[in-house]
Coordinates of C-alpha atoms and ligand atoms in Angstrom, one line a residue:
X1 CA 0.0 0.0 0.0
X2 CA 1.4 3.4 -1.0
X3 CA 2.2 6.1 1.4
X4 CA -0.5 8.4 -0.1
X5 CA -3.2 5.6 0.2
X6 CA -2.2 5.1 3.8
X7 CA -2.5 8.8 4.5
X8 CA -5.8 9.0 2.8
X9 CA -7.1 6.0 4.7
X10 CA -5.9 7.5 7.9
X11 CA -7.6 10.8 7.2
X12 CA -10.9 9.0 6.4
X13 CA -10.8 7.2 9.7
X14 CA -10.1 10.4 11.6
X15 CA -12.8 12.2 9.6
X16 CA -15.4 9.5 10.4
X17 CA -14.3 9.6 14.0
X18 CA -14.8 13.3 14.3
X19 CA -17.9 13.5 12.2
X20 CA -19.9 11.7 14.9
X21 CA -19.8 14.6 17.4
X22 CA -23.4 15.3 18.2
X23 CA -24.6 18.9 17.7
X24 CA -27.3 20.5 19.8
X25 CA -30.8 19.7 18.7
X26 CA -32.2 23.0 17.6
X27 CA -29.3 23.8 15.3
X28 CA -30.4 24.6 11.8
X29 CA -28.7 23.1 8.8
X30 CA -27.2 20.4 11.1
X31 CA -25.3 18.6 8.5
X32 CA -23.4 21.7 7.4
X33 CA -22.5 22.4 11.1
X34 CA -21.5 18.8 11.7
X35 CA -19.3 19.0 8.6
X36 CA -17.6 22.2 9.6
X37 CA -17.2 21.0 13.2
X38 CA -15.6 17.8 11.9
X39 CA -13.2 19.8 9.6
X40 CA -12.1 22.0 12.5
X41 CA -11.7 19.0 14.9
X42 CA -9.7 17.2 12.3
X43 CA -7.5 20.3 11.8
X44 CA -6.9 20.2 15.5
X45 CA -6.0 16.5 15.5
X46 CA -3.6 17.0 12.6
X47 CA -2.2 20.1 14.3
X48 CA -1.5 18.1 17.4
X49 CA 0.1 15.3 15.4
X50 CA 2.3 17.8 13.4
X51 CA 3.4 19.5 16.6
X52 CA 4.2 16.2 18.2
X53 CA 6.4 15.0 15.3
X54 CA 8.0 18.5 15.1
X55 CA 6.7 19.3 11.6
X56 CA 4.7 22.4 12.4
X57 CA 3.4 24.2 15.5
X58 CA -0.2 23.7 16.5
X59 CA -1.2 27.2 15.7
X60 CA 0.7 27.2 12.4
X61 CA -1.6 24.5 11.0
X62 CA -4.7 26.6 11.8
X63 CA -3.0 29.7 10.4
X64 CA -2.3 27.9 7.2
X65 CA -5.8 26.7 6.8
X66 CA -7.2 30.1 7.5
X67 CA -4.8 31.7 5.0
X68 CA -6.4 29.6 2.2
X69 CA -9.3 32.1 2.6
X70 CA -7.3 35.3 2.1
X71 CA -8.5 37.4 -0.8
X72 CA -6.8 40.0 -3.0
X73 CA -8.1 43.6 -2.8
X74 CA -10.6 43.5 -5.7
X75 CA -12.7 46.6 -6.4
X76 CA -16.2 46.2 -7.9
X77 CA -18.8 48.5 -9.5
X78 CA -19.8 49.9 -6.0
X79 CA -16.7 49.8 -3.8
X80 CA -13.0 50.5 -4.3
X81 CA -10.9 48.1 -2.2
X82 CA -7.3 48.9 -1.4
X83 CA -4.6 47.4 0.8
X84 CA -2.4 50.1 2.3
X85 CA -0.7 51.0 5.5
X86 CA -1.6 53.4 8.3
X87 CA 2.0 54.3 9.3
X88 CA 3.4 50.8 9.1
X89 CA 0.3 48.8 10.0
X90 CA -1.4 47.0 7.1
X91 CA -5.1 48.0 6.6
X92 CA -7.6 47.2 4.0
X93 CA -9.9 50.1 3.0
X94 CA -13.4 49.9 1.5
X95 CA -14.3 53.1 -0.2
X96 CA -17.8 53.5 -1.7
X97 CA -17.9 54.7 -5.2
X98 CA -21.4 56.1 -5.1
X99 CA -21.4 59.9 -4.8
X100 CA -22.8 61.1 -1.5
X101 CA -24.2 64.5 -0.6
X102 CA -23.4 64.0 3.1
X103 CA -20.1 62.9 4.7
X104 CA -19.9 59.2 5.1
X105 CA -20.1 57.0 8.2
X106 CA -17.2 54.8 8.9
X107 CA -16.4 51.5 10.6
X108 CA -13.1 50.3 12.0
X109 CA -13.2 46.5 11.7
X110 CA -11.1 44.1 13.8
X111 CA -11.1 40.4 12.8
X112 CA -11.3 37.3 15.0
X113 CA -9.0 34.3 15.1
X114 CA -8.0 33.8 18.8
X115 CA -5.1 36.4 18.4
X116 CA -3.1 33.9 16.4
X117 CA -4.7 33.5 13.0
X118 CA -6.9 35.2 10.4
X119 CA -7.0 38.5 8.6
X120 CA -9.5 41.1 7.5
X121 CA -8.6 39.7 4.1
X122 CA -10.5 36.5 4.7
X123 CA -13.3 36.0 2.2
X124 CA -16.1 36.1 4.7
X125 CA -14.9 39.4 6.3
X126 CA -14.2 40.8 2.8
X127 CA -17.8 40.0 1.8
X128 CA -19.2 41.5 5.0
X129 CA -17.2 44.7 4.8
X130 CA -17.8 45.1 1.1
X131 CA -21.6 44.7 1.6
X132 CA -21.6 47.1 4.6
X133 CA -19.6 49.7 2.7
X134 CA -22.1 49.5 -0.2
X135 CA -25.3 49.4 1.9
X136 CA -24.4 52.2 4.3
X137 CA -22.2 54.2 1.9
X138 CA -19.6 53.7 4.7
X139 CA -15.8 53.8 4.7
X140 CA -14.4 50.6 6.3
X141 CA -11.0 50.2 7.7
X142 CA -10.0 46.5 8.3
X143 CA -6.9 46.2 10.5
X144 CA -4.3 43.5 10.0
X145 CA -2.8 43.7 13.4
X146 CA 0.2 41.7 14.5
X147 CA -0.5 38.1 15.6
X148 CA 0.7 35.9 18.4
X149 CA 2.8 33.9 19.3
X150 CA 5.3 36.0 17.3
X151 CA 3.9 39.2 18.8
X152 CA 2.4 38.8 22.2
X153 CA 0.1 40.9 24.4
X154 CA -0.4 43.8 24.0
X155 CA 0.9 44.0 20.4
X156 CA -2.4 43.3 18.7
X157 CA -4.2 45.8 20.9
X158 CA -1.5 48.5 20.3
X159 CA -1.9 48.1 16.6
X160 CA -5.7 48.5 16.8
X161 CA -5.4 51.5 19.0
X162 CA -2.8 53.0 16.8
X163 CA -4.8 52.5 13.6
X164 CA -8.0 53.9 15.2
X165 CA -6.2 57.0 16.5
X166 CA -4.5 57.4 13.1
X167 CA -7.9 57.2 11.4
X168 CA -9.5 59.7 13.8
X169 CA -7.1 62.5 12.8
X170 CA -9.0 65.4 11.1
X171 CA -7.0 65.3 8.0
X172 CA -7.4 61.5 7.5
X173 CA -11.2 61.7 8.1
X174 CA -11.4 64.6 5.7
X175 CA -9.4 62.7 3.0
X176 CA -12.0 59.9 3.0
X177 CA -15.0 62.2 3.4
X178 CA -15.9 60.7 6.8
X179 CA -18.3 62.3 9.3
X180 CA -16.4 62.4 12.6
X181 CA -19.7 62.0 14.5
X182 CA -20.6 58.7 12.8
X183 CA -17.8 56.2 13.5
X184 CA -18.3 52.7 14.8
X185 CA -15.8 50.0 15.8
X186 CA -16.7 46.4 15.2
X187 CA -15.1 43.0 15.9
X188 CA -16.0 39.3 16.2
X189 CA -14.7 36.8 18.7
X190 CA -11.1 37.9 19.7
X191 CA -11.7 40.9 17.4
X192 CA -14.5 41.7 19.8
X193 CA -12.1 41.5 22.8
X194 CA -9.9 44.0 21.0
X195 CA -12.8 46.3 20.2
X196 CA -14.0 46.3 23.8
X197 CA -10.4 47.1 25.0
X198 CA -9.8 49.8 22.4
X199 CA -13.0 51.6 23.2
X200 CA -12.4 51.4 27.0
X201 CA -8.9 53.0 26.4
X202 CA -10.2 55.7 24.2
X203 CA -13.2 56.6 26.3
X204 CA -11.0 56.9 29.4
X205 CA -8.6 59.1 27.5
X206 CA -9.7 62.8 27.6
X207 CA -8.2 63.4 24.1
X208 CA -10.3 60.7 22.5
X209 CA -13.4 60.5 24.6
X210 CA -16.6 60.4 22.6
X211 CA -14.9 60.3 19.3
X212 CA -16.4 56.9 18.6
X213 CA -20.1 56.8 18.4
X214 CA -20.7 53.1 18.8
X215 CA -19.1 49.6 19.3
X216 CA -20.4 46.4 17.8
X217 CA -19.3 43.2 19.5
X218 CA -20.1 39.9 17.8
X219 CA -19.8 36.9 20.1
X220 CA -16.7 38.5 21.7
X221 CA -14.3 36.9 24.3
X222 CA -14.2 39.3 27.2
X223 CA -12.2 37.7 30.0
X224 CA -9.6 35.1 30.9
X225 CA -10.1 35.0 34.6
X226 CA -12.6 32.2 34.9
X227 CA -12.5 29.4 32.3
X228 CA -15.4 27.5 33.9
X229 CA -18.4 29.6 33.3
X230 CA -21.6 27.6 32.6
X231 CA -21.2 28.1 28.8
X232 CA -17.6 26.8 29.0
X233 CA -18.9 23.7 30.7
X234 CA -21.9 23.2 28.5
X235 CA -20.0 23.6 25.2
X236 CA -16.7 22.2 26.3
X237 CA -16.5 20.1 23.1
X238 CA -18.0 22.6 20.7
X239 CA -19.7 22.9 18.3
X240 CA -17.0 24.7 16.1
X241 CA -14.7 25.7 19.0
X242 CA -13.9 23.5 21.9
X243 CA -12.6 24.7 25.2
X244 CA -9.2 23.0 24.8
X245 CA -8.7 24.4 21.3
X246 CA -9.6 27.9 22.1
X247 CA -7.4 27.9 25.3
X248 CA -4.5 26.4 23.4
X249 CA -4.6 29.1 20.7
X250 CA -5.6 32.1 22.7
X251 CA -3.1 31.5 25.5
X252 CA -0.3 32.0 23.0
X253 CA -1.2 35.7 23.1
X254 CA 0.2 35.7 26.6
X255 CA 3.0 33.1 26.4
X256 CA 4.1 29.9 24.6
X257 CA 4.9 28.4 28.0
X258 CA 2.7 25.3 28.3
X259 CA 2.4 25.6 32.1
X260 CA 0.0 28.5 31.6
X261 CA -2.0 26.5 29.1
X262 CA -2.3 23.6 31.6
X263 CA -3.3 26.0 34.4
X264 CA -5.9 27.6 32.2
X265 CA -7.4 24.3 31.4
X266 CA -7.7 23.5 35.1
X267 CA -8.9 27.0 35.9
X268 CA -6.0 27.5 38.3
X269 CA -4.1 30.2 36.5
X270 CA -4.9 33.3 38.4
X271 CA -2.2 34.8 40.7
X272 CA -2.6 35.2 44.4
X273 CA -4.2 38.5 45.4
X274 CA -6.5 38.6 42.3
X275 CA -9.6 37.4 44.2
X276 CA -10.9 41.0 44.2
X277 CA -11.2 40.9 40.4
X278 CA -13.6 38.0 40.4
X279 CA -16.4 40.2 41.5
X280 CA -16.5 41.6 38.0
X281 CA -16.9 38.2 36.3
X282 CA -18.8 36.3 38.9
X283 CA -21.5 34.6 36.9
X284 CA -23.6 33.7 39.9
X285 CA -24.2 37.5 40.3
X286 CA -24.5 38.6 36.6
X287 CA -25.7 35.8 34.5
X288 CA -29.5 35.8 33.8
X289 CA -31.2 32.9 35.7
X290 CA -32.1 31.2 32.5
X291 CA -28.4 30.5 31.7
X292 CA -27.3 29.4 35.2
X293 CA -29.2 26.1 34.8
X294 CA -28.0 23.7 37.5
X295 CA -24.4 24.8 37.4
X296 CA -22.8 25.4 40.8
X297 CA -20.4 28.3 41.2
X298 CA -16.9 27.0 41.9
X299 CA -14.4 29.5 43.1
X300 CA -11.2 29.4 41.0
X301 CA -8.1 28.3 42.9
X302 CA -5.5 31.1 43.0
X303 CA -1.8 31.2 43.3
X304 CA -1.0 27.7 41.8
X305 CA 1.1 29.1 39.1
X306 CA 4.7 30.1 39.9
X307 CA 5.1 32.5 36.9
X308 CA 3.5 35.9 37.0
X309 CA 1.7 37.0 33.9
X310 CA 0.6 40.6 34.2
X311 CA -1.7 40.1 31.2
X312 CA -4.0 38.0 33.4
X313 CA -5.0 40.9 35.6
X314 CA -5.1 43.5 32.8
X315 CA -8.4 44.8 31.5
X316 CA -6.8 45.3 28.1
X317 CA -6.8 41.5 28.0
X318 CA -10.1 41.1 29.9
X319 CA -12.3 44.1 29.2
X320 CA -14.9 42.6 31.6
X321 CA -12.7 43.5 34.6
X322 CA -12.9 47.2 34.0
X323 CA -14.7 48.8 37.0
X324 CA -18.1 50.5 36.9
X325 CA -16.7 54.0 36.5
X326 CA -14.7 52.8 33.4
X327 CA -17.7 51.1 32.0
X328 CA -20.3 53.9 32.4
X329 CA -18.5 56.2 29.9
X330 CA -18.9 53.6 27.1
X331 CA -20.9 54.5 24.0
X332 CA -23.9 52.9 22.4
X333 CA -23.2 49.2 22.2
X334 CA -24.4 46.3 20.0
X335 CA -23.8 42.7 21.0
X336 CA -24.6 39.5 19.1
X337 CA -24.6 36.3 21.2
X338 CA -25.1 32.7 20.1
X339 CA -26.8 30.2 22.4
X340 CA -24.4 27.3 21.5
X341 CA -21.2 29.2 22.1
X342 CA -18.5 28.3 24.5
X343 CA -17.8 32.0 25.3
X344 CA -21.4 33.1 25.3
X345 CA -21.5 34.0 29.0
X346 CA -18.7 36.6 28.7
X347 CA -21.1 38.7 26.7
X348 CA -24.1 38.0 28.9
X349 CA -22.2 39.1 31.9
X350 CA -20.8 42.2 30.1
X351 CA -24.3 43.2 29.0
X352 CA -25.7 43.0 32.5
X353 CA -22.8 45.1 33.8
X354 CA -23.1 47.7 31.1
X355 CA -26.8 48.0 31.5
X356 CA -26.4 48.3 35.3
X357 CA -24.3 51.4 34.8
X358 CA -26.7 52.9 32.2
X359 CA -24.9 52.1 29.0
X360 CA -27.3 51.7 26.1
X361 CA -27.1 48.1 24.8
X362 CA -28.9 46.5 21.9
X363 CA -28.6 42.7 22.2
X364 CA -29.4 40.2 19.5
X365 CA -29.4 36.6 20.8
X366 CA -29.6 33.7 18.3
X367 CA -31.2 30.7 20.0
X368 CA -29.9 28.4 17.2
X369 CA -26.6 30.3 16.9
X370 CA -23.1 28.9 17.0
X371 CA -19.7 30.6 17.5
X372 CA -18.1 31.9 14.4
X373 CA -21.2 31.8 12.2
X374 CA -20.4 35.0 10.6
X375 CA -17.3 33.3 9.0
X376 CA -19.6 30.9 7.2
X377 CA -21.2 33.1 4.6
X378 CA -19.6 31.8 1.5
X379 CA -17.6 28.9 0.0
X380 CA -16.9 26.3 1.2
X381 CA -19.8 26.3 3.6
X382 CA -22.4 28.9 4.0
X383 CA -25.0 29.0 6.8
X384 CA -28.2 30.9 6.7
X385 CA -27.4 31.7 10.3
X386 CA -24.3 33.6 9.2
X387 CA -26.3 35.6 6.7
X388 CA -28.8 36.4 9.4
X389 CA -26.2 37.7 11.8
X390 CA -24.7 39.8 9.0
X391 CA -28.2 41.2 8.2
X392 CA -28.9 42.0 11.8
X393 CA -25.6 43.7 12.2
X394 CA -26.1 45.8 9.1
X395 CA -29.6 46.8 10.0
X396 CA -28.5 47.9 13.4
X397 CA -25.8 50.0 11.8
X398 CA -28.3 51.5 9.3
X399 CA -30.5 52.6 12.3
X400 CA -27.8 53.7 14.7
X401 CA -24.8 55.0 12.8
Ligands
LIG501 C1 -23.7 47.0 -6.4 O1 -24.8 47.6 -5.7 C2 -26.1 47.2 -6.2 C3 -27.1 48.0 -5.4 O2 -26.9 47.8 -4.0 C4 -26.3 45.7 -6.1 O3 -27.5 45.3 -6.6 C5 -25.1 45.0 -6.8 O4 -25.2 43.6 -6.6 C6 -23.8 45.5 -6.3 N1 -22.7 44.9 -7.0 C7 -21.8 44.1 -6.4 C8 -20.7 43.6 -7.3 O5 -21.8 43.8 -5.2
LIG502 C1 3.2 48.0 5.0 O1 3.9 47.6 6.2 C2 4.3 46.3 6.2 C3 4.9 45.9 7.6 O2 5.5 47.0 8.2 C4 5.4 46.2 5.1 O3 5.9 44.9 5.0 C5 4.7 46.5 3.7 O4 5.7 46.5 2.7 C6 4.1 47.9 3.8 N1 3.2 48.0 2.6 C7 3.1 49.2 2.0 C8 2.1 49.2 0.8 O5 3.7 50.2 2.3
LIG503 C1 -19.3 34.9 43.7 O1 -20.7 35.1 44.0 C2 -21.2 34.2 44.9 C3 -22.7 34.5 45.1 O2 -22.9 35.9 45.1 C4 -20.4 34.4 46.3 O3 -20.9 33.5 47.2 C5 -18.9 34.2 46.0 O4 -18.2 34.5 47.2 C6 -18.5 35.1 44.9 N1 -17.1 34.7 44.6 C7 -16.1 35.6 44.4 C8 -14.7 35.1 44.2 O5 -16.3 36.8 44.3
LIG504 C1 -11.6 52.3 38.4 O1 -10.3 52.0 37.8 C2 -9.6 53.2 37.5 C3 -8.4 52.8 36.7 O2 -7.7 51.7 37.3 C4 -9.2 53.9 38.8 O3 -8.5 55.1 38.5 C5 -10.5 54.3 39.5 O4 -10.2 54.8 40.8 C6 -11.4 53.1 39.7 N1 -12.7 53.5 40.2 C7 -13.3 52.9 41.2 C8 -14.6 53.5 41.6 O5 -12.8 51.9 41.8

């Protein structure tokens, strides 16, 4: 039997093995979700294998798969698309061609990918931003911030803050015909983490306060303090993202040292003296009753880790641990959550905390939703769910920006 046949046979067995992951009952288009879930789980298995035999690092396999979806900047009849740099940070701009009487609204877009993979150039984001630019007549700035593990915390955030501030300069806004009073900042997943952190920094900086009208967070990750929220337990094995996979990838934003990874998996990673921060993420206080189900609050064990990682107690990493006076200055907020999402509860807690201090929040919750759905709006797999999230987000922008 040839080597290729052997590999093929091996892949088939792995595939069949992963394909049998059950998905929650009320999920629509279940076969497509099972297929995507299987592809991702298989990628994770292959990545583990490659890492163990020293061929490629775990995250590099994911990065390579994601990179297959990168697009060139292609303009169409409605929108001019250009890749350029703001100072030395790569951005992709979407500039509507249609003449406009008024100045245009604008959106700063921050992509997801657990801080280690992806780009605003991925086809699903390209479609989303192109459509948004066309429908709203908006200028869009997609940021290709630096990725971990090569560039660790807070590099990604620094790039996003830099690009946002660069864009907010009067002369830059004027160059693109942007109305300074109609700017939103949007991100999904880890892009949502970055959005929440950027806006907290800007709102608490007198020079930039109230320069951004709104933030849109699409199933964002918002904290790393407690990795055992009810949604972490319920969706530990997915669909789409599993607890182990997301922790393996996202922990690289802090360090490549595996002891942190192991501690995060055990929920024993927080340093001594950090107990006070847990009041901001305590799900037994902030989660709506419906989502507590029969889960019992377990207090995380502190001080087990010898190394100190300042990122773990930093609200630029966990925007959820900002205190109430930092939250109450935040602008109009839009949040999309999905029921079947490992990191769902981060958002639900944040929404409660924002509303408690009077921030205006629009919340769209998709009962049949899964994490990452917005990335499945084109080949190879498109989900109606993804299109629905896209439409909800765009109509919210049309009404609010
Ligand atoms: C250009 O905009 C029109 C009107 O919104 C739309 O029907 C058409 O499909 C758009 N073209 C492309 C290439 O997206
Ligand atoms: C943008 O910056 C990147 C990284 O600094 C650099 O590699 C690239 O050549 C620059 N591109 C342009 C168009 O200036
Ligand atoms: C979390 O909340 C519960 C219930 O309000 C409380 O008993 C517990 O002490 C809190 N834990 C921490 C670490 O704040
Ligand atoms: C909230 O945090 C900020 C920044 O760390 C601090 O300056 C401020 O005193 C805190 N406010 C309260 C009420 O704790």
